[in-house]
Coordinates of C-alpha atoms in Angstrom, one line a residue:
M1 CA 10.1 2.9 36.8
F2 CA 10.0 6.4 35.5
N3 CA 13.3 5.8 33.6
L4 CA 11.6 2.9 31.8
I5 CA 8.7 5.2 30.8
E6 CA 11.2 7.8 29.6
K7 CA 13.0 5.2 27.6
H8 CA 9.9 3.9 25.9
R9 CA 7.9 7.1 25.7
K10 CA 8.3 7.5 21.9
G11 CA 7.5 3.9 21.1
V12 CA 4.4 3.9 23.3
M13 CA 3.0 7.1 21.9
I14 CA 3.7 6.2 18.3
G15 CA 1.9 2.9 18.8
I16 CA -1.1 4.7 20.3
F17 CA -1.4 7.8 18.1
I18 CA -0.9 6.2 14.8
L19 CA -3.3 3.6 16.1
I20 CA -1.3 0.6 14.8
I21 CA -2.6 -1.8 17.4
P22 CA 0.3 -3.7 19.1
P23 CA 0.4 -7.5 19.3
F24 CA -1.5 -7.3 22.6
A25 CA -5.0 -5.9 22.0
F26 CA -5.9 -3.1 24.4
F27 CA -8.8 -3.1 26.8
G28 CA -9.5 -0.8 29.7
I29 CA -7.6 -1.3 32.9
D30 CA -10.8 -1.2 34.9
S31 CA -11.9 -4.4 33.1
Y32 CA -9.0 -6.1 34.9
F33 CA -11.0 -6.2 38.1
Q34 CA -14.3 -7.3 36.5
K35 CA -15.2 -11.0 36.1
G36 CA -17.1 -12.1 33.0
A37 CA -19.8 -14.7 33.4
G38 CA -22.1 -17.1 31.6
A39 CA -22.0 -18.2 28.0
D40 CA -20.5 -14.9 26.9
V41 CA -17.0 -16.2 27.4
V42 CA -14.3 -17.1 24.9
A43 CA -11.5 -17.9 27.3
T44 CA -10.6 -18.1 31.0
V45 CA -7.3 -17.1 32.6
G46 CA -7.4 -18.4 36.1
D47 CA -10.5 -16.7 37.6
Y48 CA -10.7 -14.0 34.9
K49 CA -13.0 -14.6 31.9
V50 CA -12.4 -13.0 28.5
S51 CA -15.8 -12.0 27.2
Q52 CA -17.2 -12.1 23.7
G53 CA -17.4 -8.3 23.7
E54 CA -13.7 -8.0 24.6
F55 CA -12.8 -10.5 21.9
A56 CA -15.0 -8.8 19.3
M57 CA -13.4 -5.4 20.0
A58 CA -9.9 -6.8 19.8
L59 CA -10.7 -8.7 16.6
R60 CA -12.1 -5.6 15.0
E61 CA -9.0 -3.6 16.0
R62 CA -6.7 -6.3 14.5
Q63 CA -8.8 -6.4 11.3
E64 CA -8.6 -2.6 10.9
M65 CA -4.9 -2.7 11.6
L66 CA -4.3 -5.2 8.8
Q67 CA -6.4 -3.2 6.4
R68 CA -4.4 0.0 7.2
M69 CA -1.0 -1.8 6.9
S70 CA -2.0 -3.3 3.5
G71 CA -3.6 -0.1 2.2
G72 CA -6.9 -1.9 2.0
R73 CA -5.5 -4.7 -0.2
V74 CA -5.6 -7.5 2.4
D75 CA -7.5 -10.7 1.4
P76 CA -11.0 -10.5 3.0
A77 CA -10.8 -14.2 3.8
M78 CA -7.8 -13.5 6.0
L79 CA -9.8 -11.0 8.1
D80 CA -12.3 -13.7 9.0
S81 CA -10.0 -16.7 9.2
T82 CA -9.9 -19.1 12.1
E83 CA -6.2 -18.5 12.5
L84 CA -6.6 -14.8 13.0
R85 CA -9.4 -15.3 15.5
F86 CA -7.3 -17.7 17.6
S87 CA -4.3 -15.3 17.3
V88 CA -6.4 -12.5 18.7
V89 CA -7.6 -14.6 21.6
D90 CA -4.1 -15.8 22.4
N91 CA -2.9 -12.2 22.5
L92 CA -5.7 -11.3 24.9
V93 CA -4.7 -14.2 27.1
Q94 CA -1.1 -13.1 27.1
Q95 CA -2.1 -9.5 27.9
R96 CA -4.1 -10.7 30.8
L97 CA -1.3 -12.9 32.2
L98 CA 1.2 -10.0 32.0
M99 CA -1.3 -7.6 33.5
D100 CA -1.9 -10.0 36.3
R101 CA 1.8 -10.3 36.9
A102 CA 2.3 -6.5 36.9
V103 CA -0.6 -6.0 39.5
R104 CA 0.7 -8.8 41.7
A105 CA 4.1 -7.3 41.7
G106 CA 2.6 -4.0 42.9
L107 CA 3.6 -2.0 39.8
V108 CA 1.9 1.3 39.5
I109 CA 1.8 4.1 36.8
T110 CA 1.0 7.3 38.6
D111 CA -1.3 10.1 37.3
R112 CA 1.8 12.4 37.2
Q113 CA 3.7 10.0 35.0
V114 CA 0.7 9.7 32.5
Q115 CA 0.2 13.5 32.5
D116 CA 3.9 14.1 31.8
I117 CA 3.8 11.8 28.8
V118 CA 0.5 13.2 27.4
G119 CA 1.6 16.8 28.0
N120 CA 4.7 16.3 25.8
V121 CA 3.0 14.7 22.8
E122 CA 3.4 17.1 19.9
A123 CA 0.0 16.1 18.4
F124 CA -1.7 17.5 21.6
R125 CA 0.2 20.9 21.6
E126 CA -0.8 24.2 20.2
N127 CA 1.6 27.2 20.0
G128 CA 4.1 25.1 21.9
K129 CA 1.7 24.3 24.8
F130 CA -0.4 21.4 25.7
S131 CA -4.1 21.9 24.6
Y132 CA -6.7 19.9 26.4
A133 CA -9.3 20.9 23.8
R134 CA -7.1 19.5 21.0
Y135 CA -6.4 16.4 23.2
E136 CA -10.1 15.7 23.5
E137 CA -10.8 16.5 19.8
L138 CA -8.2 14.1 18.5
L139 CA -9.3 11.3 20.9
K140 CA -12.9 11.8 20.0
G141 CA -12.0 11.3 16.3
Q142 CA -10.7 7.8 17.3
G143 CA -13.8 7.0 19.4
M144 CA -12.0 7.5 22.8
T145 CA -12.2 9.7 25.8
P146 CA -9.2 10.9 27.8
V147 CA -10.1 8.5 30.6
I148 CA -10.1 5.5 28.2
F149 CA -7.0 6.6 26.5
E150 CA -5.1 7.1 29.7
Q151 CA -6.3 3.7 31.1
R152 CA -4.9 2.1 27.9
M153 CA -1.7 3.9 28.3
R154 CA -1.3 2.8 31.9
Q155 CA -1.9 -0.8 30.8
D156 CA 0.6 -0.7 28.0
L157 CA 3.3 0.8 30.2
L158 CA 2.6 -1.8 32.9
V159 CA 2.9 -4.7 30.4
D160 CA 6.0 -3.1 28.9
H161 CA 7.6 -3.0 32.3
V162 CA 7.1 -6.8 32.7
T163 CA 8.2 -7.7 29.2
H164 CA 11.2 -5.4 29.2
A165 CA 12.9 -7.6 31.8
Y166 CA 12.9 -10.4 29.3
T167 CA 13.2 -8.8 25.9
A168 CA 16.0 -6.4 27.0
S169 CA 18.1 -8.8 29.1
A170 CA 19.2 -11.5 26.6
F171 CA 23.0 -11.8 26.2
V172 CA 24.8 -12.4 22.9
S173 CA 28.6 -12.5 22.9
R174 CA 30.6 -10.4 20.4
A175 CA 32.2 -13.7 19.2
E176 CA 28.8 -15.0 18.2
A177 CA 27.9 -11.8 16.4
A178 CA 31.3 -11.8 14.7
L179 CA 30.9 -15.4 13.5
L180 CA 27.5 -14.7 12.1
Q181 CA 28.7 -11.6 10.4
R182 CA 31.6 -13.5 8.9
I183 CA 29.3 -16.2 7.6
S184 CA 26.9 -13.6 6.3
D185 CA 29.5 -11.7 4.4
Q186 CA 31.5 -14.6 3.0
Q187 CA 31.6 -14.9 -0.8
R188 CA 32.3 -17.9 -2.9
E189 CA 33.5 -18.1 -6.5
I190 CA 31.0 -20.3 -8.3
S191 CA 30.9 -21.8 -11.7
H192 CA 28.0 -24.1 -12.9
F193 CA 27.0 -26.5 -15.6
V194 CA 23.4 -27.4 -16.4
L195 CA 22.2 -30.7 -17.7
S196 CA 18.7 -29.8 -18.8
A197 CA 15.9 -32.4 -19.1
E198 CA 15.3 -31.4 -22.7
R199 CA 18.7 -32.7 -23.7
F200 CA 17.6 -36.2 -22.7
V201 CA 14.2 -36.2 -24.3
P202 CA 15.4 -38.1 -27.4
Q203 CA 16.6 -41.0 -25.1
V204 CA 13.2 -41.4 -23.5
K205 CA 11.1 -44.3 -24.8
L206 CA 7.7 -44.3 -23.1
E207 CA 5.6 -47.4 -23.2
A208 CA 2.7 -47.2 -25.6
D209 CA 0.1 -47.1 -22.9
A210 CA 2.1 -45.1 -20.3
A211 CA -0.1 -42.0 -20.5
K212 CA -3.3 -44.0 -20.3
K213 CA -2.0 -46.0 -17.3
Y214 CA -1.1 -42.8 -15.5
Y215 CA -4.4 -41.2 -16.4
D216 CA -6.3 -44.2 -14.9
S217 CA -4.3 -44.3 -11.7
H218 CA -4.3 -40.5 -11.1
Q219 CA -7.9 -39.5 -11.8
D220 CA -7.9 -36.7 -9.1
E221 CA -5.3 -34.8 -11.1
F222 CA -7.8 -34.5 -13.9
R223 CA -10.8 -33.7 -11.9
V224 CA -12.6 -30.4 -12.7
P225 CA -14.3 -29.3 -9.4
E226 CA -17.9 -28.3 -9.3
Q227 CA -18.5 -24.7 -10.3
V228 CA -21.2 -22.1 -9.8
R229 CA -22.0 -18.6 -11.1
I230 CA -23.8 -16.5 -8.5
E231 CA -25.9 -13.4 -8.2
F232 CA -25.1 -11.2 -5.3
V233 CA -26.2 -8.0 -3.7
S234 CA -24.0 -6.0 -1.3
L235 CA -24.7 -3.4 1.4
S236 CA -22.0 -1.1 2.7
A237 CA -21.8 2.4 4.1
D238 CA -19.7 3.4 1.1
S239 CA -22.4 2.1 -1.4
L240 CA -24.9 4.4 0.4
L241 CA -22.9 7.6 0.2
A242 CA -24.4 8.6 -3.2
Q243 CA -27.9 8.5 -1.7
M244 CA -27.0 10.8 1.2
Q245 CA -27.5 14.5 1.2
P246 CA -27.1 16.4 4.5
P247 CA -29.5 19.3 5.1
A248 CA -27.9 22.7 4.4
A249 CA -28.7 23.8 8.0
E250 CA -26.7 20.9 9.4
V251 CA -23.7 21.7 7.2
R252 CA -23.7 25.3 8.4
K253 CA -24.1 24.2 12.0
A254 CA -21.1 21.8 11.7
Y255 CA -19.0 24.7 10.3
D256 CA -20.1 27.1 13.1
D257 CA -19.4 24.5 15.8
N258 CA -16.0 23.7 14.5
L259 CA -14.5 27.0 13.4
K260 CA -11.2 26.3 15.2
R261 CA -10.8 23.2 13.1
F262 CA -10.9 25.2 9.9
E263 CA -8.2 27.6 11.0
V264 CA -5.1 27.6 8.8
K265 CA -2.1 28.3 10.9
E266 CA 0.0 31.3 9.9
A267 CA 3.4 30.3 8.4
R268 CA 6.2 32.7 7.3
Q269 CA 9.1 32.4 4.9
A270 CA 12.2 34.1 6.0
S271 CA 15.9 34.4 5.0
H272 CA 18.8 35.4 7.3
I273 CA 22.4 36.2 7.5
L274 CA 24.0 34.8 10.6
I275 CA 27.2 36.3 12.1
T276 CA 28.6 34.2 14.9
P277 CA 31.2 35.3 17.5
D278 CA 34.5 33.4 17.6
A279 CA 34.3 30.6 20.0
G280 CA 36.0 31.4 23.3
G281 CA 36.5 35.0 22.3
G282 CA 34.3 36.4 25.1
A283 CA 32.8 39.9 25.1
D284 CA 35.2 41.2 22.5
A285 CA 34.2 38.5 20.1
K286 CA 30.5 39.3 20.6
K287 CA 31.2 43.0 20.1
K288 CA 33.1 42.4 16.9
A289 CA 30.4 40.0 15.5
R290 CA 27.7 42.6 16.3
A291 CA 29.7 45.3 14.6
R292 CA 30.0 43.1 11.5
A293 CA 26.3 42.5 11.5
E294 CA 25.5 46.2 11.8
E295 CA 27.9 46.9 8.9
L296 CA 26.0 44.3 6.7
Y297 CA 22.7 45.7 7.8
A298 CA 23.7 49.2 6.7
Q299 CA 24.6 47.9 3.3
L300 CA 21.3 46.2 2.9
K301 CA 19.4 49.4 3.9
K302 CA 21.0 51.0 0.8
N303 CA 20.6 47.9 -1.5
P304 CA 18.0 45.4 -0.2
R305 CA 18.3 43.4 -3.4
D306 CA 21.8 42.3 -2.4
F307 CA 20.5 40.2 0.5
A308 CA 20.8 36.7 -1.2
E309 CA 24.3 37.6 -2.5
L310 CA 25.5 38.8 0.9
A311 CA 24.0 35.8 2.6
K312 CA 25.9 33.4 0.3
K313 CA 29.2 35.4 0.9
Y314 CA 29.0 36.2 4.6
S315 CA 26.4 34.1 6.5
Q316 CA 27.9 31.5 8.9
D317 CA 24.8 29.3 8.8
P318 CA 26.0 26.5 6.4
G319 CA 22.5 25.1 6.1
S320 CA 21.0 28.2 4.5
A321 CA 23.9 30.3 3.2
T322 CA 24.1 28.4 -0.2
N323 CA 20.4 29.2 -0.7
G324 CA 20.8 32.9 -0.2
G325 CA 19.9 32.5 3.5
D326 CA 16.4 31.1 2.7
L327 CA 14.9 29.1 5.6
G328 CA 11.6 28.2 3.9
F329 CA 8.2 28.4 5.6
F330 CA 7.8 27.8 9.3
E331 CA 5.1 28.3 11.9
R332 CA 5.4 30.3 15.2
G333 CA 7.4 28.4 17.8
A334 CA 9.7 26.6 15.3
M335 CA 12.7 28.9 15.8
V336 CA 14.5 30.2 18.9
K337 CA 12.4 32.8 20.7
A338 CA 14.3 36.0 19.8
F339 CA 14.3 35.0 16.1
D340 CA 10.7 33.9 16.2
D341 CA 9.5 37.1 17.9
A342 CA 11.3 39.2 15.3
V343 CA 10.0 37.3 12.3
F344 CA 6.3 37.4 13.5
S345 CA 6.5 41.1 14.1
M346 CA 7.7 42.0 10.6
K347 CA 5.9 42.8 7.4
A348 CA 6.6 41.0 4.1
G349 CA 9.7 42.5 2.4
E350 CA 11.0 44.1 5.6
I351 CA 14.7 43.6 6.7
S352 CA 15.4 43.6 10.4
A353 CA 18.2 45.2 12.3
P354 CA 20.6 42.5 13.8
V355 CA 18.7 40.2 16.2
E356 CA 20.8 38.5 18.9
S357 CA 20.2 34.8 19.8
E358 CA 22.4 32.1 21.4
F359 CA 23.7 31.4 17.8
G360 CA 24.9 34.9 17.1
Y361 CA 23.5 37.9 15.3
H362 CA 20.8 37.5 12.6
I363 CA 19.8 39.9 9.9
I364 CA 16.4 38.7 8.9
R365 CA 14.3 39.4 5.7
L366 CA 10.7 38.3 5.8
T367 CA 9.9 37.0 2.3
A368 CA 6.3 35.9 2.5
V369 CA 3.3 35.2 4.8
R370 CA 0.7 32.6 4.3
G371 CA -2.3 31.2 6.3
G372 CA -3.3 32.9 9.5
K373 CA -7.0 32.8 8.7
G374 CA -9.7 30.2 8.7
K375 CA -11.4 28.6 5.7
T376 CA -14.6 30.3 4.7
F377 CA -17.9 28.4 4.8
E378 CA -17.8 27.9 1.1
E379 CA -14.2 26.7 1.2
A380 CA -15.0 24.2 4.0
R381 CA -18.4 23.1 2.7
P382 CA -17.2 20.1 0.4
E383 CA -15.2 18.7 3.3
I384 CA -18.0 19.0 5.8
E385 CA -20.6 17.6 3.4
T386 CA -18.4 14.6 2.8
E387 CA -18.0 13.9 6.5
L388 CA -21.7 14.3 7.1
K389 CA -22.5 12.0 4.2
K390 CA -20.3 9.4 5.8
Q391 CA -22.1 9.8 9.1
L392 CA -25.5 9.6 7.5
A393 CA -24.4 6.6 5.4
G394 CA -23.1 4.9 8.5
R395 CA -26.4 5.4 10.3
K396 CA -28.4 4.3 7.3
F397 CA -26.2 1.2 7.0
A398 CA -27.0 0.3 10.6
E399 CA -30.7 0.8 10.0
L400 CA -30.7 -1.3 6.8
A401 CA -28.4 -4.1 8.0
E402 CA -31.1 -6.0 10.0
A403 CA -33.8 -5.4 7.3
F404 CA -31.3 -6.6 4.6
S405 CA -30.6 -9.8 6.6
N406 CA -34.3 -10.4 7.3
T407 CA -35.3 -9.9 3.6
L408 CA -32.7 -12.4 2.4
F409 CA -34.2 -15.0 4.8
E410 CA -37.9 -14.2 4.4
Q411 CA -37.8 -14.0 0.6
S412 CA -35.2 -16.6 0.1
D413 CA -36.2 -17.6 -3.5
S414 CA -35.0 -14.3 -5.0
L415 CA -32.6 -11.3 -4.4
K416 CA -35.1 -8.9 -5.9
A417 CA -36.5 -7.6 -2.6
A418 CA -33.0 -7.3 -1.0
A419 CA -31.8 -5.4 -4.1
E420 CA -34.7 -3.0 -4.0
L421 CA -34.1 -2.4 -0.3
V422 CA -30.6 -1.2 -0.8
K423 CA -31.4 0.4 -4.2
A424 CA -28.7 -1.6 -6.0
A425 CA -29.0 -4.1 -8.9
P426 CA -27.8 -7.6 -8.3
Q427 CA -24.3 -8.4 -9.8
K428 CA -23.3 -11.6 -11.4
S429 CA -20.0 -13.5 -11.0
G430 CA -18.0 -15.6 -13.3
W431 CA -17.5 -19.3 -12.7
I432 CA -16.1 -20.0 -9.3
T433 CA -15.2 -23.1 -7.2
R434 CA -15.1 -23.8 -3.5
N435 CA -11.5 -22.6 -3.4
S436 CA -11.3 -19.8 -6.0
V437 CA -13.2 -16.7 -7.0
D438 CA -13.2 -14.3 -9.9
N439 CA -12.5 -10.6 -9.5
S440 CA -16.2 -9.6 -9.9
M441 CA -17.2 -10.9 -6.5
P442 CA -15.9 -10.5 -2.9
G443 CA -13.3 -13.1 -2.3
N444 CA -14.4 -14.2 1.2
Q445 CA -14.1 -17.8 2.3
K446 CA -17.2 -17.6 4.5
L447 CA -19.2 -16.5 1.4
L448 CA -17.9 -19.4 -0.6
Q449 CA -18.8 -21.8 2.1
A450 CA -22.3 -20.4 2.2
V451 CA -22.7 -20.6 -1.6
F452 CA -21.7 -24.2 -1.7
S453 CA -23.8 -25.2 1.3
E454 CA -26.7 -27.7 0.7
D455 CA -29.4 -25.1 1.5
V456 CA -28.1 -22.6 -1.1
L457 CA -26.8 -25.0 -3.7
K458 CA -29.4 -27.7 -3.8
N459 CA -32.5 -26.0 -2.2
K460 CA -31.8 -22.8 -4.3
R461 CA -32.1 -20.4 -1.4
N462 CA -30.4 -17.1 -0.7
T463 CA -27.4 -17.1 1.6
E464 CA -27.7 -15.3 4.9
A465 CA -26.2 -11.8 5.0
I466 CA -22.5 -12.4 5.3
E467 CA -20.0 -9.8 6.4
V468 CA -17.2 -10.2 3.8
A469 CA -15.3 -7.2 5.3
P470 CA -15.8 -4.9 8.2
G471 CA -19.0 -3.0 7.4
V472 CA -19.8 -4.8 4.2
L473 CA -22.7 -7.3 3.9
V474 CA -23.3 -9.6 1.0
G475 CA -26.3 -11.8 0.1
A476 CA -26.0 -14.3 -2.7
R477 CA -27.7 -17.1 -4.5
V478 CA -26.6 -19.7 -7.2
A479 CA -27.5 -18.7 -10.8
E480 CA -25.9 -21.6 -12.6
Y481 CA -24.2 -24.9 -11.6
K482 CA -21.8 -27.3 -13.1
P483 CA -21.1 -30.6 -11.3
A484 CA -17.6 -31.9 -10.8
T485 CA -16.3 -33.8 -13.8
I486 CA -13.2 -35.7 -15.0
Q487 CA -11.4 -34.3 -18.0
P488 CA -11.6 -36.8 -20.9
F489 CA -8.4 -38.6 -21.7
D490 CA -8.4 -37.3 -25.2
Q491 CA -8.3 -33.8 -24.0
V492 CA -5.2 -34.3 -21.7
S493 CA -3.3 -37.1 -23.5
G494 CA -1.0 -34.8 -25.4
A495 CA 0.0 -32.7 -22.4
L496 CA 0.3 -35.9 -20.3
Q497 CA 2.6 -37.6 -22.8
K498 CA 4.9 -34.5 -22.7
K499 CA 4.8 -34.4 -18.9
L500 CA 5.8 -38.1 -18.5
T501 CA 8.5 -37.7 -21.2
L502 CA 10.1 -34.7 -19.4
Q503 CA 9.9 -36.5 -16.0
Q504 CA 11.9 -39.5 -17.4
A505 CA 14.3 -37.1 -19.2
G506 CA 14.8 -35.3 -15.9
Q507 CA 15.6 -38.6 -14.2
L508 CA 18.2 -39.4 -16.9
A509 CA 19.7 -35.9 -16.5
A510 CA 20.0 -36.3 -12.7
Q511 CA 21.5 -39.8 -13.2
E512 CA 24.2 -38.5 -15.6
G513 CA 24.8 -35.4 -13.4
R514 CA 25.5 -37.6 -10.3
A515 CA 27.9 -39.7 -12.3
K516 CA 29.8 -36.6 -13.5
L517 CA 29.9 -35.2 -10.0
E518 CA 31.5 -38.4 -8.7
A519 CA 34.1 -38.3 -11.4
L520 CA 34.9 -34.6 -10.6
K521 CA 35.3 -35.5 -6.9
Q522 CA 37.8 -38.2 -7.9
G523 CA 39.7 -35.8 -10.1
K524 CA 38.7 -37.5 -13.3
E525 CA 37.7 -35.9 -16.6
A526 CA 33.9 -35.3 -16.7
Q527 CA 33.5 -33.4 -20.0
V528 CA 32.0 -30.4 -18.3
T529 CA 32.0 -26.9 -19.8
W530 CA 31.8 -24.5 -16.8
S531 CA 30.2 -21.1 -16.9
A532 CA 32.4 -18.0 -16.1
P533 CA 33.1 -17.9 -12.4
L534 CA 31.1 -15.4 -10.3
L535 CA 32.0 -14.2 -6.9
A536 CA 28.6 -14.4 -5.1
G537 CA 27.4 -14.0 -1.5
R538 CA 24.2 -14.9 0.3
G539 CA 23.1 -11.3 0.0
D540 CA 24.5 -10.8 -3.5
P541 CA 23.6 -13.8 -5.7
K542 CA 24.9 -12.3 -8.9
G543 CA 22.0 -13.9 -10.8
I544 CA 22.8 -17.4 -9.7
P545 CA 19.6 -19.5 -9.1
V546 CA 18.6 -19.7 -5.5
E547 CA 18.8 -23.6 -5.3
V548 CA 22.3 -23.5 -6.8
L549 CA 23.5 -20.7 -4.4
R550 CA 22.1 -22.6 -1.4
Q551 CA 23.9 -25.7 -2.4
A552 CA 27.1 -23.8 -3.0
F553 CA 27.1 -22.5 0.6
K554 CA 26.2 -25.9 2.0
T555 CA 29.3 -27.5 0.3
D556 CA 32.4 -28.4 2.3
V557 CA 35.1 -26.0 1.1
S558 CA 38.0 -27.3 3.2
K559 CA 39.6 -28.5 -0.1
L560 CA 39.4 -26.4 -3.3
P561 CA 38.1 -26.6 -5.9
A562 CA 35.0 -28.2 -4.3
Y563 CA 32.2 -29.8 -6.3
A564 CA 28.5 -30.3 -5.7
G565 CA 25.3 -30.9 -7.5
T566 CA 21.6 -30.3 -7.1
E567 CA 18.4 -31.3 -9.0
T568 CA 16.8 -28.4 -10.8
P569 CA 13.2 -27.6 -10.2
G570 CA 11.2 -28.6 -13.2
G571 CA 13.7 -31.3 -14.3
G572 CA 17.4 -31.5 -14.9
Y573 CA 20.6 -31.3 -12.8
T574 CA 23.1 -28.6 -12.1
L575 CA 26.8 -29.2 -11.3
L576 CA 28.7 -26.5 -9.5
R577 CA 32.3 -25.8 -8.7
I578 CA 33.5 -23.6 -5.9
S579 CA 37.0 -22.4 -6.8
K580 CA 37.6 -19.7 -4.1
V581 CA 36.3 -18.6 -0.8
Q582 CA 36.7 -14.9 0.2
E583 CA 36.1 -13.6 3.7
S584 CA 35.1 -10.1 4.4
T585 CA 38.0 -7.7 5.0
E586 CA 36.1 -4.6 5.8
S587 CA 35.7 -3.2 9.2
A588 CA 32.3 -4.5 10.3
R589 CA 31.9 -3.3 13.8
D590 CA 28.6 -1.5 13.0
K591 CA 27.2 -4.6 11.3
Q592 CA 28.3 -6.8 14.2
N593 CA 26.4 -4.5 16.5
T594 CA 23.3 -4.7 14.4
I595 CA 23.6 -8.5 14.2
A596 CA 24.1 -8.7 18.0
Q597 CA 21.1 -6.5 18.6
T598 CA 18.9 -8.7 16.3
L599 CA 20.2 -11.8 18.1
R600 CA 19.4 -10.3 21.4
Q601 CA 15.9 -9.4 20.3
V602 CA 15.3 -13.0 19.0
A603 CA 16.7 -14.5 22.3
G604 CA 14.7 -12.0 24.3
Q605 CA 11.4 -12.9 22.5
A606 CA 12.2 -16.6 23.0
E607 CA 12.7 -16.0 26.8
L608 CA 9.4 -14.0 26.9
A609 CA 7.6 -16.8 25.1
A610 CA 8.9 -19.4 27.6
Y611 CA 7.9 -17.1 30.5
L612 CA 4.4 -16.7 29.0
A613 CA 4.1 -20.5 28.5
S614 CA 5.0 -21.0 32.2
L615 CA 2.4 -18.4 33.2
K616 CA -0.3 -20.2 31.1
Q617 CA 0.4 -23.5 32.9
K618 CA 0.3 -21.9 36.4
S619 CA -2.9 -19.9 35.6
E620 CA -5.0 -22.7 34.1
V621 CA -5.7 -21.0 30.8
K622 CA -8.7 -22.5 28.9
I623 CA -9.9 -21.4 25.5
R624 CA -13.4 -22.2 24.3
K625 CA -12.8 -23.2 20.7
E626 CA -16.5 -23.3 19.8
A627 CA -17.0 -19.7 21.0
I628 CA -14.1 -18.4 18.9
E629 CA -15.2 -20.1 15.7
K630 CA -18.7 -18.8 16.1
K631 CA -19.1 -16.1 13.4

């Protein structure tokens, strides 16, 4: 068990500390032994009930993860989609099934194992040692306590132990990997000939009323959906920041209470000349190396300016010698102890006598010192004020959210009162439909649904306060309305005539293309002017269109040249000729290993999915659809 923890230590800690929530949403291990009850349930897994609170927390974490991964550019509609909500519930169910399996199997993560992992996390260390104060501080910044964090870690390790048996045990033969690698690297020499639809336009003779017949039988294609322009008011913590001003006393207190946070660690820049004893030379080699170092040190005492030149000429550290021995800036604890102790006892500009380490003898010059003191109050003030403003804005948002919602409802014939409450003027959108928005308004599907609801559209009321993104509320009303209409035939007849002509021209091109293809396959003359042949692969298309390349690699090449054809998107037909097949001749052992690893992962995930499906059947999993869809 401990070996498994050691193997996955890095992945577990990265997943937690960067706070990229894994596919299984976390919840405290103590909740495993609690049974939800009543209507506050979104799913049941055997006797266990997944509560609305558990679901809401997991959904919020998933939404925040998506925002972080997209840099805040994720579509707000995706964050509140039914698909996302069901995905979150499914992950909670899977987590519960795996936890139940781990507990039933008697798996345990001991306190010592957890402490060992936590104690070796670099983020929790100061001066090379674990710092409980830093541990608490970092967790507090993420809204967690050490107890909660360690419970979540236990759970993740337990689940990993169960899943590892499936994801890490799949077998893929070297022959399979080699075959896939050969197929992947294969190249084919391809020439092509395009019969464009435009070439056949002169041959097309449309019936006089063809466009009108098409128009009358395809009215939905020419329907302009109903449109509205809306007024909207938004409330968010960010929008309140400008109104916040923390008292000077609070700013000072925050500084005094967090002096350690504003410390700037001391870093030093040093250069060195390293003289290493000959390998296997024993005491004599060490003595000779030290003597050489002493000799160089004596030269430097006379001419300190020669340090960089001597480092380039004599230093046996290839990583720094070319730079005159420069090691750049580093903090205490970054180097081996003897070297570290020497550097941090020197003054800037000083050159040390030879210092012995396991690497040899170092002559060290301290170039510069920076840091080593804390920010002054005035230096830290902007940062503190920004944080306090965010805290005040968050509290103000929480205070205003309910009042904002009530105002929209109670004074539903206008946005004026809601706008005055949040001290923001209503904004106006461009024309929008049920399925599209303009850039001037939040693009949230729930908001669109509310805007086009009967109460808002026909009764001219405000929408409710709608959360279009985490911590962002919007209230809206319809300012202008256009009903759905059908574009008049006169407006579309020209474009429609051209469309029908190109459609028929494309059919003629495909018809001739197939005839030419058949002639080529029979070895007859087809009057085709081939393009210059290109040796292309699946990963190196050489500019060949995707549909042509796909067809080329689907074609039987047992007899060359081989011919094939494919219809071109937008009309037309492309003939292609494969004149040569070239297999990869390079040694591809590394690539085969990568392919094999990928195949094992895919097979392992498939086995895990099958295992989870069997657990669901045995555990009587039920999901309350109406509870999940409730917003």
